[in-house]
Amino acid sequence: MKKKNKKSDVKLKFSGGWEYAPAPESKDHIRLKEKYDLFINGKFTEPETGKYFASINPSTEAKLADVAEAGDKDVDKAVKAARVAYENVWSRMPAAERGKYIYRIARIMQERAREFAVIESMDGGKAIRESRDVDVPLAAAHFFYYAGWADKLDYALPGAKAKSLGVAGQIIPWNFPLLMAAWKIAPALATGNTVVLKPAETTPLTAMKLAEVIQEAGLPPGVVNIVTGAGATGAAIVNHPGINKVAFTGSTEVGKIIQKTLAGSDRKYTLELGGKAANIIFEDAAIDQAVEGIINGIFFNQGHVCCAGSRLFVQESVADKVVRKLKDRMETLIVGDPLDKNTDIGAINSKDQLEKIRKYIKIGVNEGGEMYQSSCSVPSKGFWCRPTLFTNVSQSSRVVQEEIFGPVLAVQTFRTVEEVIEKANNIPYGLSGGVWTDKGSKIFKVTSQIRAGVIWANTYNKFDPTSPFGGYKESGVGREGGLHGLIPYLQTV
Ligand code: NAP
Ligand code: MG
């Protein structure tokens, strides 16, 4: 008889019949303030609105801190501070000096990695294993990588002389809060631009910790400004005439609004938007390895991943075997306390997101899909979703066509390479994908004919600061990461 772990209210069971003892990461070293003000011109500044909102821990629903809500006047102050810092300091500084500041941010972030990882898991709900092993190290790696570019920009665009744009307005989502901030801030600073960044309403805390690191690194005031708030704060940044470039990561819906706002202006933009990736398993793939890749592709970070492998295509001859193995593996996944080092799947980021996921699960069932959910227990408080799989779905099913942004996988079968390429492309998105096969020729055919920014072969969800990332079709405009990620922050002179 398996016992329930009373202390954490989660049963950490393994299908082999034994249980993991809880292994929670300590919170003792975490210093969170009760209230976070806006970070403008190098100082924490009370908002003109006088308003604050709560950021909660989605795994307990407990309030973590009050966070300032920036209005139009606050955004204006931040943009002005960024402009003055750009004109007087940052754009005039020798590039190698700029690089030193960025290196300093990277090093302090590494020193405080544990603190960042724990706060990321508390504020956003993701498993500590991911924030510790993926989010924080990758965020530091982005600062290190772009620090190296600062004094080498002449080599980035051979034959052309490049110059910074001015003030970049940057708006990020809640699924990788610190990592997205690093994706945005690091290339902007390396290219000599100054920044006004808005984190997502549900996950502002690691951005505020980053503001502390920026202070500690001694960056000149106004080079990076961080304004918290909801969608209206983001819109105030986009609409501000003092912004030279908008870098947005978020939903296709909001991306379209931003594109309309900026159309016809001379302001540059990059949009990193939604996705609905195809993960394709051929019969000659190493099946156990592929099953791990599918699990990682869709259940990593609760499926809150723009490049999640949310559509699985399995070659017919191995479909039964793959689905059976998948279900067995899903049973072993541990859903629960994000701070427990055994946890595979943490909390859903917010109540709204959980409702959206549940709505889609209902739609999938009503459309005739066959649903399978892992039988694991979940805590009574907080926002949770068991890993979910749909078979018997068609190309037109909404769970196949629309982005759910949760741990929900839709499985279809195929017979030929041509068929799966056509099915994979039959979608408004084109951000990412995966292919599992023993044959290099199939990898070449699939990766060259599927319209997606990144396609992993015999692996999934691997990121590196040197590698560009971005979408085709409704998945976005422009690229971030690598050398390509510098270009949207530069103009040739
Ligand atoms: P979202 O609702 O579009 O929000 C993204 C950010 O924009 C948030 O900071 C949000 O503020 C802000 N915002 C909302 N309305 C705005 C407006 N009218 N003008 C300017 N800013 C506005 O997206 P989300 O639900 O947070 O994130 C999930 C989406 O992001 C998914 O579609 C996912 O695929 C996409 N994503 C894409 C990538 C990529 O690299 N392609 C990476 C990660 C995520 P508040 O949320 O604070 O209200
Ligand atoms: Mg939160």
PDB file of N, CA, C and O in Angstrom, residues 30 90 123 143 261 333:
ATOM      1  N   ILE A  30      16.921  32.709   0.962  1.00  0.00           N
ATOM      2  CA  ILE A  30      16.196  33.618   0.070  1.00  0.00           C
ATOM      3  C   ILE A  30      15.811  34.896   0.802  1.00  0.00           C
ATOM      4  O   ILE A  30      15.200  34.847   1.867  1.00  0.00           O
ATOM      5  N   TRP A  90      26.212  55.377 -22.341  1.00  0.00           N
ATOM      6  CA  TRP A  90      26.366  54.009 -22.858  1.00  0.00           C
ATOM      7  C   TRP A  90      26.836  53.979 -24.312  1.00  0.00           C
ATOM      8  O   TRP A  90      27.701  53.180 -24.684  1.00  0.00           O
ATOM      9  N   ASP A 123       8.145  31.667  -7.668  1.00  0.00           N
ATOM     10  CA  ASP A 123       7.285  32.676  -8.295  1.00  0.00           C
ATOM     11  C   ASP A 123       6.526  32.118  -9.501  1.00  0.00           C
ATOM     12  O   ASP A 123       5.409  32.535  -9.792  1.00  0.00           O
ATOM     13  N   PHE A 143      24.539  36.156 -20.922  1.00  0.00           N
ATOM     14  CA  PHE A 143      25.302  37.370 -20.600  1.00  0.00           C
ATOM     15  C   PHE A 143      26.777  37.177 -20.943  1.00  0.00           C
ATOM     16  O   PHE A 143      27.406  38.065 -21.519  1.00  0.00           O
ATOM     17  N   THR A 261       0.521  48.222 -34.265  1.00  0.00           N
ATOM     18  CA  THR A 261       0.892  49.513 -33.665  1.00  0.00           C
ATOM     19  C   THR A 261       2.143  50.083 -34.329  1.00  0.00           C
ATOM     20  O   THR A 261       2.241  51.285 -34.570  1.00  0.00           O
ATOM     21  N   LEU A 333       6.095   9.904 -13.742  1.00  0.00           N
ATOM     22  CA  LEU A 333       6.432  11.324 -13.563  1.00  0.00           C
ATOM     23  C   LEU A 333       5.887  11.834 -12.233  1.00  0.00           C
ATOM     24  O   LEU A 333       4.761  11.505 -11.845  1.00  0.00           O
TER      25      LEU A 333
END
